[in-house]
PDB file of C-alpha atoms and ligand atoms in Angstrom:
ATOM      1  CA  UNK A   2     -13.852  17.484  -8.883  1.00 98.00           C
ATOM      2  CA  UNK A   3     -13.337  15.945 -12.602  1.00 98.00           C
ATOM      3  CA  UNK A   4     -13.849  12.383 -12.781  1.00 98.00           C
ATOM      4  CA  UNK A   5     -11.562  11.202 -16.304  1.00 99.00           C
ATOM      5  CA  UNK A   6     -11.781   7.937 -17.706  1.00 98.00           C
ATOM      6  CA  UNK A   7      -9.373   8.063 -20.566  1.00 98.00           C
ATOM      7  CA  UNK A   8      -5.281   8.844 -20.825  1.00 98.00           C
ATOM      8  CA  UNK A   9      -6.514  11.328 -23.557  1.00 98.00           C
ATOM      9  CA  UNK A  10      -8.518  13.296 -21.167  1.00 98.00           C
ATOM     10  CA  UNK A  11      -6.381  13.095 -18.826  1.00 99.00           C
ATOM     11  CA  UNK A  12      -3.392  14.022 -20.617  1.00 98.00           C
ATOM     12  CA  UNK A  13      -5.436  16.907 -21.557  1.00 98.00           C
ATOM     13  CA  UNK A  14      -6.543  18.063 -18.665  1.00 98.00           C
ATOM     14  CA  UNK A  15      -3.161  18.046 -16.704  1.00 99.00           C
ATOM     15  CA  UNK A  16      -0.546  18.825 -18.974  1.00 98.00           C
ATOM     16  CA  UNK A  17      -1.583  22.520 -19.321  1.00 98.00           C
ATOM     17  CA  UNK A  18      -1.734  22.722 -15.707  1.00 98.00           C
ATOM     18  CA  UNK A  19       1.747  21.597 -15.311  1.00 98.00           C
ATOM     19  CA  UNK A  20       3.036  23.632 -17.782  1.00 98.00           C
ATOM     20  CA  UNK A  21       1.941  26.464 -15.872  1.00 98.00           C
ATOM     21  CA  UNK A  22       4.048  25.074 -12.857  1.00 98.00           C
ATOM     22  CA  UNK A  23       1.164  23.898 -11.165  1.00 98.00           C
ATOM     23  CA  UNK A  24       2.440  20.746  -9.210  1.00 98.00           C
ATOM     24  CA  UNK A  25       0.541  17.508  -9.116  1.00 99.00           C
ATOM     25  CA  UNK A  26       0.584  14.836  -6.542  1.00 98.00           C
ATOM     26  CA  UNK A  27      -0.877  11.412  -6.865  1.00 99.00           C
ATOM     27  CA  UNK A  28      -2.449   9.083  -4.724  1.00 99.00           C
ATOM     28  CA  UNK A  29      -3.272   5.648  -6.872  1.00 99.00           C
ATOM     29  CA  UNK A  30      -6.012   3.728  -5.252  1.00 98.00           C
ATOM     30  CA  UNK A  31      -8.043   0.626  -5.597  1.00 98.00           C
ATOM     31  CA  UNK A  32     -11.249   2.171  -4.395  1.00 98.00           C
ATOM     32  CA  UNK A  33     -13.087   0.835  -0.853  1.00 96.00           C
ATOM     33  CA  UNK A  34     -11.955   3.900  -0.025  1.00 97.00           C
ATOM     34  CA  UNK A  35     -11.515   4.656   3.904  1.00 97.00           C
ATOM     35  CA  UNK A  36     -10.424   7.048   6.430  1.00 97.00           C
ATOM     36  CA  UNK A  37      -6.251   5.322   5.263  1.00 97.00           C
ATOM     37  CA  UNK A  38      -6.648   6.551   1.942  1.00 98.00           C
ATOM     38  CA  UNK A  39      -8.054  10.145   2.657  1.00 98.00           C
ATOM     39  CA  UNK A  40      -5.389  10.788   4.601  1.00 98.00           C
ATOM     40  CA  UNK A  41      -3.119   9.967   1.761  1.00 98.00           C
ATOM     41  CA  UNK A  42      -5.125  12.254  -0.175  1.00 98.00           C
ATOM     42  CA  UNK A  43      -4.616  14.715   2.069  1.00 98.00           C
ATOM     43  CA  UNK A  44      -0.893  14.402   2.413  1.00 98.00           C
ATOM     44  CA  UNK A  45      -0.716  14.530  -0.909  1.00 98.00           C
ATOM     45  CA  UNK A  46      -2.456  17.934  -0.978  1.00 98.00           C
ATOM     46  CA  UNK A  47      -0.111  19.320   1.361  1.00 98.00           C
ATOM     47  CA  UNK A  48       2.779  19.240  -0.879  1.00 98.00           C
ATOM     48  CA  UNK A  49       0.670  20.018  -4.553  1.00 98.00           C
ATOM     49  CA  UNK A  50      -1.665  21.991  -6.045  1.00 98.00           C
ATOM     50  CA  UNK A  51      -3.631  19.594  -7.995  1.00 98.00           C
ATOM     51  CA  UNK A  52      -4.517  16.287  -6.764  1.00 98.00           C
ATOM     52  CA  UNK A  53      -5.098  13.678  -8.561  1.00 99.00           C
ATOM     53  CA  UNK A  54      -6.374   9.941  -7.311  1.00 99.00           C
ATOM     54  CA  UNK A  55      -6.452   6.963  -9.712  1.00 99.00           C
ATOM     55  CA  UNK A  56      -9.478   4.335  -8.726  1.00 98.00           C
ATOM     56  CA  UNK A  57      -8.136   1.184 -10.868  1.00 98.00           C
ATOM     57  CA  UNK A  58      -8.682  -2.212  -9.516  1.00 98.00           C
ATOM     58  CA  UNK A  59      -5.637  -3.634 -10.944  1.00 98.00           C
ATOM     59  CA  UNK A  60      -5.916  -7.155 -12.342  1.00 98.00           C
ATOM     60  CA  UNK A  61      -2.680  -7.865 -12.668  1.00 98.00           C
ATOM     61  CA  UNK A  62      -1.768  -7.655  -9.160  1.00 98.00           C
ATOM     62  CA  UNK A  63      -4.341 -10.733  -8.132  1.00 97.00           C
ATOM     63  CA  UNK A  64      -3.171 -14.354  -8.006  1.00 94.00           C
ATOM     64  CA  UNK A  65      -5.825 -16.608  -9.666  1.00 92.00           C
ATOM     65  CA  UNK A  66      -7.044 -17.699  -6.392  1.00 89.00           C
ATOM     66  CA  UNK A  67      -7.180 -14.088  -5.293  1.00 94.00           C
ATOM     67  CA  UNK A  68     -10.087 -11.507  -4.029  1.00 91.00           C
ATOM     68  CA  UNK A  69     -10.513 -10.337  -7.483  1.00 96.00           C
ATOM     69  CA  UNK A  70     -13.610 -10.538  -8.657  1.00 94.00           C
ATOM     70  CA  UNK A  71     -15.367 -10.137  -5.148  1.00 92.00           C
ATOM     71  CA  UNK A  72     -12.632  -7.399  -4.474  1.00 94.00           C
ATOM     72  CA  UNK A  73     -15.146  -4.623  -2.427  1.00 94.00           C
ATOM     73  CA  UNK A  74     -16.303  -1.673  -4.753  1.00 96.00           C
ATOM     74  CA  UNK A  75     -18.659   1.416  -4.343  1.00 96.00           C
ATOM     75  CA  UNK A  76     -17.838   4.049  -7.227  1.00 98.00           C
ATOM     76  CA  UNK A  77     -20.360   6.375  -6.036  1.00 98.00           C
ATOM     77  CA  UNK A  78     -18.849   6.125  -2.151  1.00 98.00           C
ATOM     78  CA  UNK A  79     -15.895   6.211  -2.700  1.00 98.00           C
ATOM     79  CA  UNK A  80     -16.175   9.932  -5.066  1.00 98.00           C
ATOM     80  CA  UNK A  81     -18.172  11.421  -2.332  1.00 98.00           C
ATOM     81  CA  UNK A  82     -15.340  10.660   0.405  1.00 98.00           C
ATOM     82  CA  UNK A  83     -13.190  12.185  -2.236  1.00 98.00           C
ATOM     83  CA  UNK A  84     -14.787  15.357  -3.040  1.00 98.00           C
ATOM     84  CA  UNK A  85     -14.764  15.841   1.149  1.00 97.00           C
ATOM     85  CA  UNK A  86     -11.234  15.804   0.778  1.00 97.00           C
ATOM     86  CA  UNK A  87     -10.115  18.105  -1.855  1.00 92.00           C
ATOM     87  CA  UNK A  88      -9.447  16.095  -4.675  1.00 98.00           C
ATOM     88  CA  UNK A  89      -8.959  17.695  -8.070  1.00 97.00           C
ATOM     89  CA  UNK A  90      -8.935  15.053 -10.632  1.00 98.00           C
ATOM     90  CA  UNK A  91     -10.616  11.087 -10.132  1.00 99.00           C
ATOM     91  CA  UNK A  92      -8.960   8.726 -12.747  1.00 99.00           C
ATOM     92  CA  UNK A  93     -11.122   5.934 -13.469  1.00 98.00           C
ATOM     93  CA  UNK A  94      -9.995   3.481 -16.627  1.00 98.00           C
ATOM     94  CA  UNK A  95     -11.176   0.599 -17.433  1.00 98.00           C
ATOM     95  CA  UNK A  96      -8.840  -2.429 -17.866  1.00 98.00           C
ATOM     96  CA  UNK A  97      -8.313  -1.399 -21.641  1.00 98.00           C
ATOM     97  CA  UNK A  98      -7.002   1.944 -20.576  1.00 98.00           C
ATOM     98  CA  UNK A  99      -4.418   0.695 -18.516  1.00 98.00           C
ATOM     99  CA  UNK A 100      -3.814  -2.613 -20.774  1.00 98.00           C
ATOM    100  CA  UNK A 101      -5.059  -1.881 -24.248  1.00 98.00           C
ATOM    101  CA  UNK A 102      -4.807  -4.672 -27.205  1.00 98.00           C
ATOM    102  CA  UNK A 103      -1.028  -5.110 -27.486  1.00 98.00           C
ATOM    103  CA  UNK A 104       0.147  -4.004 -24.204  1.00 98.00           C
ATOM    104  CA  UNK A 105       3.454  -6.462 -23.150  1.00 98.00           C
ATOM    105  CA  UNK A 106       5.524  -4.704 -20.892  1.00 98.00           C
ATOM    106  CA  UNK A 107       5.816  -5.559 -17.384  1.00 98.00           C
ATOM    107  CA  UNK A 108       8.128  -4.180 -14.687  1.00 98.00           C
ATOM    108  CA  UNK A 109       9.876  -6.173 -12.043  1.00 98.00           C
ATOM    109  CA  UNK A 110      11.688  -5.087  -8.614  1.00 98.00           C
ATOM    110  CA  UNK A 111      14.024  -7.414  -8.042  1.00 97.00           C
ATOM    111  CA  UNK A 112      15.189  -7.712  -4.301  1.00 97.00           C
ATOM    112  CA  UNK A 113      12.798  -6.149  -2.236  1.00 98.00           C
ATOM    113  CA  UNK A 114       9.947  -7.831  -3.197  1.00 98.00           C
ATOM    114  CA  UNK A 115      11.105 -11.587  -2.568  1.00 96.00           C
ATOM    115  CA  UNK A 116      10.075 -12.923   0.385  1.00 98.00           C
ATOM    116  CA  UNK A 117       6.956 -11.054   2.748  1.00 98.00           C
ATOM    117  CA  UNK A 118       4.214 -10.733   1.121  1.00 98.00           C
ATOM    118  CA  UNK A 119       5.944 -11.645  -2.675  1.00 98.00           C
ATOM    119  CA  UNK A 120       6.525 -15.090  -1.232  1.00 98.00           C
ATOM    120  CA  UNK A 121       2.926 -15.903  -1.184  1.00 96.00           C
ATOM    121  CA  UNK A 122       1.405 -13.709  -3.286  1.00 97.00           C
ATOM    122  CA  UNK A 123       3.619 -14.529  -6.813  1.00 97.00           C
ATOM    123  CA  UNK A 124       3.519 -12.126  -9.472  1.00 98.00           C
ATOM    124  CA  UNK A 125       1.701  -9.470  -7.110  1.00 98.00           C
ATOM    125  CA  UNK A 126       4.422  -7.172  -7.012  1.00 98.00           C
ATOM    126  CA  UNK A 127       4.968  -7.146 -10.884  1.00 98.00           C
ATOM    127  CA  UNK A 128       1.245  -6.420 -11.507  1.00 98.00           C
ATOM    128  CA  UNK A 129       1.915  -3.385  -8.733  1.00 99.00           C
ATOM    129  CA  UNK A 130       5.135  -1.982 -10.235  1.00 99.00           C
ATOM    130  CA  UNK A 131       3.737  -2.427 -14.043  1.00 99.00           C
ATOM    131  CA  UNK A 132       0.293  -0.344 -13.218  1.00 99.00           C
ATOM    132  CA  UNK A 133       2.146   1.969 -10.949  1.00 99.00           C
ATOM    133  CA  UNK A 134       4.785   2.861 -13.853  1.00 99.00           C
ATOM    134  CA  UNK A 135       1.951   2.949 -16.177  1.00 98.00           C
ATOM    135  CA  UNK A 136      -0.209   5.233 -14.007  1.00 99.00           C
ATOM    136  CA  UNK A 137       3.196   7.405 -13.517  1.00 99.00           C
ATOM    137  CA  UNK A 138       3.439   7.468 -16.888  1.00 98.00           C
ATOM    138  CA  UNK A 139      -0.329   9.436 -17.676  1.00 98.00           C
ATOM    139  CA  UNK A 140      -0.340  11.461 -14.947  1.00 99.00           C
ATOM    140  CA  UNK A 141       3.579  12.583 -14.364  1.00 98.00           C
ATOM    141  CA  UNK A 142       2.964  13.360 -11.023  1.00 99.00           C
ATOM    142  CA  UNK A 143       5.707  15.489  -9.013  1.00 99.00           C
ATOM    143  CA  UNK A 144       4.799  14.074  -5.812  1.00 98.00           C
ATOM    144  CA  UNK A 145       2.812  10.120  -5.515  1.00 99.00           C
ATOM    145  CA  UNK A 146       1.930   9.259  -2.018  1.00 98.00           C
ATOM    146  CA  UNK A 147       1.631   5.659  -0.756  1.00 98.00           C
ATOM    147  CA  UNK A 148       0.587   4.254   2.531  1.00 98.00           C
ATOM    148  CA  UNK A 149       3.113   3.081   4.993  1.00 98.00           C
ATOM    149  CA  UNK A 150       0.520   0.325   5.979  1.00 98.00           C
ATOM    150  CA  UNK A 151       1.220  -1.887   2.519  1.00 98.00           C
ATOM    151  CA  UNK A 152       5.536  -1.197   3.117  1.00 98.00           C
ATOM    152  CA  UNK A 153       6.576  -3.819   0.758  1.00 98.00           C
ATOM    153  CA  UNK A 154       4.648  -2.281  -1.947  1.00 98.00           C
ATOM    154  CA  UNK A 155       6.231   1.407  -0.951  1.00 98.00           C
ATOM    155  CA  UNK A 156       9.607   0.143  -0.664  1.00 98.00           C
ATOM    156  CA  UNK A 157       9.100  -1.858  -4.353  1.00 98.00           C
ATOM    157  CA  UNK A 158       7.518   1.769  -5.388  1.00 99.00           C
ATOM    158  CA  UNK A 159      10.321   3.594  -3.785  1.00 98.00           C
ATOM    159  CA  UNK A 160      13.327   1.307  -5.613  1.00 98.00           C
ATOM    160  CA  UNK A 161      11.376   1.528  -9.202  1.00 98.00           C
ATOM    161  CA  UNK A 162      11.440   5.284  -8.880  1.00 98.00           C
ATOM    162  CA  UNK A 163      15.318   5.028  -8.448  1.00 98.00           C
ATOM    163  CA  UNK A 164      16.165   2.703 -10.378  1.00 98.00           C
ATOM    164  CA  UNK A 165      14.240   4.008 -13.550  1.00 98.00           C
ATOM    165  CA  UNK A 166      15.596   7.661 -12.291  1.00 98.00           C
ATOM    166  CA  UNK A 167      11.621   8.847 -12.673  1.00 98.00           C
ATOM    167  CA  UNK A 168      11.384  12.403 -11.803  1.00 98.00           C
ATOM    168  CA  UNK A 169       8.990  11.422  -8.802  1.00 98.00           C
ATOM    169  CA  UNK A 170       9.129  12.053  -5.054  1.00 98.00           C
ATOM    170  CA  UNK A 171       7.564   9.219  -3.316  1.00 98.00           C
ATOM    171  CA  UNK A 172       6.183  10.042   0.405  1.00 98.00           C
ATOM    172  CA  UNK A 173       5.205   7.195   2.544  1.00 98.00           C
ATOM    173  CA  UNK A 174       1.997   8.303   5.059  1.00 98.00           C
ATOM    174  CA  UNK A 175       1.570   6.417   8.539  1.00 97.00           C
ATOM    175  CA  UNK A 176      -0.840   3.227   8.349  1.00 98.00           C
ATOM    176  CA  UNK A 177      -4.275   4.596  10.168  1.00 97.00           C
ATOM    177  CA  UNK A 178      -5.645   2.284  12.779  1.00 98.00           C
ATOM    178  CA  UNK A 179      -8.905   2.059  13.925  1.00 97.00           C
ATOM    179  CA  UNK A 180      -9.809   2.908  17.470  1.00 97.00           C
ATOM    180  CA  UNK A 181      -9.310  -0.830  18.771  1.00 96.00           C
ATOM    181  CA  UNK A 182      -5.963  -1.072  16.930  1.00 98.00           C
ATOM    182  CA  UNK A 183      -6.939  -3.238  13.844  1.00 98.00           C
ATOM    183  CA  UNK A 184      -4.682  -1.695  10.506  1.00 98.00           C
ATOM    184  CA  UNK A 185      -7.651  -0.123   8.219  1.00 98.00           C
ATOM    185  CA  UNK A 186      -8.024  -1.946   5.022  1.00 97.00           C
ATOM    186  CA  UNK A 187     -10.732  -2.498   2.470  1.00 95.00           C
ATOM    187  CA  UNK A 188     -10.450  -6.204   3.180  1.00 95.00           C
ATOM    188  CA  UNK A 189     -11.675  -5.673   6.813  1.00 97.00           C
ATOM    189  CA  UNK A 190     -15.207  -5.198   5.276  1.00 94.00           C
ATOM    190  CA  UNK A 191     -14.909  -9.134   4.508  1.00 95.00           C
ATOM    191  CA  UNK A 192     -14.210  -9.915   8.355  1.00 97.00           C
ATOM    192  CA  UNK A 193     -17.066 -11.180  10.314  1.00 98.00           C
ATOM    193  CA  UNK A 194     -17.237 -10.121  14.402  1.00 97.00           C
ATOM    194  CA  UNK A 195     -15.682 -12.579  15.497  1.00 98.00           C
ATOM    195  CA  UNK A 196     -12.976 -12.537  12.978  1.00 98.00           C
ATOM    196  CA  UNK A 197     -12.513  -9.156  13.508  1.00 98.00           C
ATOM    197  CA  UNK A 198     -11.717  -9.752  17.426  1.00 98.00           C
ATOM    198  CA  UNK A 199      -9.420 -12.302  16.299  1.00 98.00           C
ATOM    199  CA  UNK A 200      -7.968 -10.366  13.731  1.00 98.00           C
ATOM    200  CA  UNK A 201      -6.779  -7.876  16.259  1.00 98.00           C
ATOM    201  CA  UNK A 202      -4.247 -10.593  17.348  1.00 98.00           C
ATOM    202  CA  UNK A 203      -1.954  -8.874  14.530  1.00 98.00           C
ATOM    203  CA  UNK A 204      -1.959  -5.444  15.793  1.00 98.00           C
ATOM    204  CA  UNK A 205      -1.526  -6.322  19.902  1.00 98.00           C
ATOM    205  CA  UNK A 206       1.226  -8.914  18.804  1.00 98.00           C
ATOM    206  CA  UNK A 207       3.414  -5.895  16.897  1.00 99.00           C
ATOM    207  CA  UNK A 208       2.601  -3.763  19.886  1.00 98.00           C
ATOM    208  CA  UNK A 209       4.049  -6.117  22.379  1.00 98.00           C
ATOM    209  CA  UNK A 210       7.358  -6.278  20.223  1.00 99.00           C
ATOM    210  CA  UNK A 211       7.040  -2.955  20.033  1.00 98.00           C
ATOM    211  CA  UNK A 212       6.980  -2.111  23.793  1.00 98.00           C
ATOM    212  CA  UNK A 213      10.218  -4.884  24.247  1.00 98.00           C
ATOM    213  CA  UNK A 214      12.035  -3.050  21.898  1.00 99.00           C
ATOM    214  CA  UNK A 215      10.893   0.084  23.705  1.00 98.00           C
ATOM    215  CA  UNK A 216      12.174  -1.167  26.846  1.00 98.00           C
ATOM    216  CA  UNK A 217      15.644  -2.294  25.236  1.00 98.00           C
ATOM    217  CA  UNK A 218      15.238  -5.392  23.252  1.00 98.00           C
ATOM    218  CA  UNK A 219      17.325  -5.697  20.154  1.00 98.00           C
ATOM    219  CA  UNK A 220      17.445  -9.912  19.571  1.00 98.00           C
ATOM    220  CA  UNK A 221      15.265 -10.277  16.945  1.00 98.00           C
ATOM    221  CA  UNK A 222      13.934 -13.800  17.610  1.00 98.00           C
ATOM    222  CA  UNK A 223      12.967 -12.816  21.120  1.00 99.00           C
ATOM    223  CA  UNK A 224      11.379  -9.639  19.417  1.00 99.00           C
ATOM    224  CA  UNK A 225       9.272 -11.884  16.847  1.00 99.00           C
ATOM    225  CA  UNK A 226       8.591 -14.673  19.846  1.00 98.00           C
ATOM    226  CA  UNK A 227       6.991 -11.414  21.609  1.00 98.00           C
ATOM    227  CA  UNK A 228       4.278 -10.581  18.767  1.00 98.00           C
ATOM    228  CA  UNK A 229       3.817 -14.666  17.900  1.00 98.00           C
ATOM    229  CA  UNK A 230       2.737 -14.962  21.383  1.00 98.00           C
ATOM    230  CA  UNK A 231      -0.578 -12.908  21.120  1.00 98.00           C
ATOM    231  CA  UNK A 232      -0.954 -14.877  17.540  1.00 98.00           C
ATOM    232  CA  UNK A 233      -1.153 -18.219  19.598  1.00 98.00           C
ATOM    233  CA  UNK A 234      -3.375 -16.996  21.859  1.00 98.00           C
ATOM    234  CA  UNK A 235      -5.874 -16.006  19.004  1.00 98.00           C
ATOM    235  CA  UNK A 236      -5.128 -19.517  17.237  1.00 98.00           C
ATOM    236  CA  UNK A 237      -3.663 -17.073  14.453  1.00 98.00           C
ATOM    237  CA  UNK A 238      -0.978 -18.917  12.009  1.00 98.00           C
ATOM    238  CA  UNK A 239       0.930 -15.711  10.614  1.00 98.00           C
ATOM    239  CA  UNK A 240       2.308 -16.250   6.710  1.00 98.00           C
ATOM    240  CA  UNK A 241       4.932 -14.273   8.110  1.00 98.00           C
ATOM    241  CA  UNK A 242       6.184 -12.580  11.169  1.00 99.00           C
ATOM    242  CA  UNK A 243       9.670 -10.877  10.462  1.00 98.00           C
ATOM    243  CA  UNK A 244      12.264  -8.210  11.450  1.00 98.00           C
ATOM    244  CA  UNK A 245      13.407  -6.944   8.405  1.00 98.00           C
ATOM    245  CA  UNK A 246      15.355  -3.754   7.476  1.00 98.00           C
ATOM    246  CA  UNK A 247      13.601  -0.635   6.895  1.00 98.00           C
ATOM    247  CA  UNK A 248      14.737   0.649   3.604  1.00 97.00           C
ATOM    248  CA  UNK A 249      16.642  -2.756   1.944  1.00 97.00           C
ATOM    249  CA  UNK A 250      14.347  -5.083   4.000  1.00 98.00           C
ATOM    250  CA  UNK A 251      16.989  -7.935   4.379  1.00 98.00           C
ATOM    251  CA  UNK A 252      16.388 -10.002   7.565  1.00 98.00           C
ATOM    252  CA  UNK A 253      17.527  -9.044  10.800  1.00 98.00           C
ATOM    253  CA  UNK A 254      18.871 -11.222  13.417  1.00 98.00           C
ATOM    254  CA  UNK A 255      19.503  -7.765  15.693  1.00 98.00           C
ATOM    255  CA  UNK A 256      17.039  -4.581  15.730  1.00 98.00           C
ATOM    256  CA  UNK A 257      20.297  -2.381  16.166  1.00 98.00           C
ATOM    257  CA  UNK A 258      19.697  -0.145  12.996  1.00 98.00           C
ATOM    258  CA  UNK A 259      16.315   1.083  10.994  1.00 98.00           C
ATOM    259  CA  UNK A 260      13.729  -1.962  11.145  1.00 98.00           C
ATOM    260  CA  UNK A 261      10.368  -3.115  10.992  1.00 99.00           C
ATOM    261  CA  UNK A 262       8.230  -5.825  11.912  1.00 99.00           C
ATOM    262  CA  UNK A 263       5.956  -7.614   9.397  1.00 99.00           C
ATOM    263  CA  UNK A 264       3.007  -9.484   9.944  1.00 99.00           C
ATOM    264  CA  UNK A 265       0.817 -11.453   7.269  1.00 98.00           C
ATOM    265  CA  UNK A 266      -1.829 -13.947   8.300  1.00 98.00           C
ATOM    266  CA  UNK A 267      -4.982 -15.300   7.277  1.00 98.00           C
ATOM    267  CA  UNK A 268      -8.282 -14.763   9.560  1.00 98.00           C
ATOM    268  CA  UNK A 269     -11.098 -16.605   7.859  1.00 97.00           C
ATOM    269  CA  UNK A 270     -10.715 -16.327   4.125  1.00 95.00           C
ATOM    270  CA  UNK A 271      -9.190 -12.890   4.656  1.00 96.00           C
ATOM    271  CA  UNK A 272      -5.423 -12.046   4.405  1.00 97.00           C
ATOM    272  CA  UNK A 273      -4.393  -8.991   6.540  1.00 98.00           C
ATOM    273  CA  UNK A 274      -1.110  -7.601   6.860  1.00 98.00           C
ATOM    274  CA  UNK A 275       0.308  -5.345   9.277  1.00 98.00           C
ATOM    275  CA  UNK A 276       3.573  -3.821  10.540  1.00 99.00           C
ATOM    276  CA  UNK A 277       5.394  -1.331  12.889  1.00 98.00           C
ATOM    277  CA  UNK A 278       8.319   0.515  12.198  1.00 98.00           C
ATOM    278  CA  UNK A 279      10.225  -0.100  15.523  1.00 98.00           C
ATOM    279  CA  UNK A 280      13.195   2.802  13.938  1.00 98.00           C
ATOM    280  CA  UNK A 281      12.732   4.829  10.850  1.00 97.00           C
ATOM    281  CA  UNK A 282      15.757   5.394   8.681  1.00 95.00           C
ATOM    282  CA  UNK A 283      16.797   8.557   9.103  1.00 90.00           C
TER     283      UNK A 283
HETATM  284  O1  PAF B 321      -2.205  -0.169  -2.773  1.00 64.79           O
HETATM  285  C1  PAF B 321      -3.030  -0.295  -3.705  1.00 64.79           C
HETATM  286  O2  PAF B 321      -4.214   0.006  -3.565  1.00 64.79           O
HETATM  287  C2  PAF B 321      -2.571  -0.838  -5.042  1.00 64.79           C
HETATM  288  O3  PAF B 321      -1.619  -1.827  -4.876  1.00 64.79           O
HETATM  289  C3  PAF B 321      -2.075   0.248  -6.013  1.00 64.79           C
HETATM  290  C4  PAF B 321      -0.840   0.957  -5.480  1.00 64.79           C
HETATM  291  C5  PAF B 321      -3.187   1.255  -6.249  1.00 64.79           C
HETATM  292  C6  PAF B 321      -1.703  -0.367  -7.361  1.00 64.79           C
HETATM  293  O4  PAF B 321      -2.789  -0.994  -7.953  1.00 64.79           O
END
């Protein structure tokens, strides 16, 4: 495994391979790695030859009251988990990699990232699609693989690839839970025991929609009143709690078509988000 820290390098390294016809898929990370990302990784090795994982902690995409600077980070862990896994190629730039002196072009996704999480988090979503396009841009992967777990981020990644008619195939892998049901995420390491019991309000709350829409449920409001109902019991205030539509994600007032439920809510200091897909587009 070839850890790179500059788009020379990089360039270098890759661009023969792919003339070759080798294919390359691309998982772009924030480090904190866990058992969600390697199995991103190892989607993405299931449809290339050469894998290739970015660890960038992107500044961009932090509000200035954000996690940034105490934003969970272990180099040497994280290239260990990777090696396990198959990985070909580590990208690791510094900031003036991805932004050198002069950089001034930002991308932004209009639609699908108002409301959710680009309500509260402003600017996030630019910072995401700017890095992503960026990252896209150095490593021209055929196939980049995001996590179905952060869905307003894959459906933003998703509409960027279409709209700039990039010659990338986006796959979207299932969020990984851990055994009790909690969504894995770097922030859990910030969750103390007790906010990690209440934390798994989130999780039995989409669950219980899930099971009314299982059993025939298709008002949204009841759907949502379903999941808010374990929230209250936890004393959990979501940010959001919404049926929205699973490609477009406009709000639903009916779960007749493709949808999915969104949670985001503060436990402590921590913001988690969650969701279930209750029908997948086909
Ligand atoms: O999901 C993440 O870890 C980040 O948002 C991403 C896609 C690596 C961009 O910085």
């Amino acid at each position: 495994m070839l850890v790179i820290e500059t788009a020379e390098a990089l360039k270098a390294h890759l661009r023969p391979l792919q003339r070759e016809g080798l294919r390359v898929g691309f998982v772009p990370t924030m480090g904190a790695l866990h058992a969600g990302h390697l199995s991103l990784v190892e989607e993405a090795a299931r449809h290339a030859e050469v894998v290739v994982v970015s660890i960038f902690v992107n500044p961009t995409q932090f509000g200035p009251n954000e996690d940034l600077s105490r934003y969970p980070r272990d180099l040497e862990g994280d290239l260990a988990k990777l090696r396990e896994v198959g990985t070909s190629v580590v990208f690791h730039p510094s900031e003036d990699v991805m932004y050198p002196p002069g950089h001034q072009t930002t991308v932004q996704v209009a639609h699908v990232t108002q409301g959710l999480c680009g309500a509260h988090r402003p600017g996030h979503f630019e910072g995401v699609a700017t890095v992503v396009a960026g990252l896209f841009g150095l490593v021209h992967p055929d196939v980049a693989v995001f996590g179905e777990k952060d869905y307003q981020q894959l459906t933003t990644i998703r509409t960027l690839v279409r709209d700039l008619h990039m010659d990338v195939e986006v796959v979207g892998a299932p969020l990984v839970r851990e055994t009790d049901g909690l969504a894995m995420s770097s922030r859990n390491a910030y969750l103390s025991p007790e906010e990690r019991l209440t934390a798994l309000s989130l999780s039995r709350g989409l669950f219980r929609a899930r099971d009314r829409y299982a059993a025939g449920e298709r008002n949204a409001a009841l759907l949502i009143g379903a999941a808010h109902a374990e929230l209250d019991l936890a004393g959990v205030q979501p940010e959001y709690l919404e049926l929205r539509h699973a490609t477009s994600l406009v709000p639903l007032e009916r779960a007749d078509g493709p949808c999915v439920m969104l949670v985001a809510a503060r436990v402590g200091k921590t913001r988690l988000i969650d969701n279930v897909i209750l029908r997948r587009p086909s």
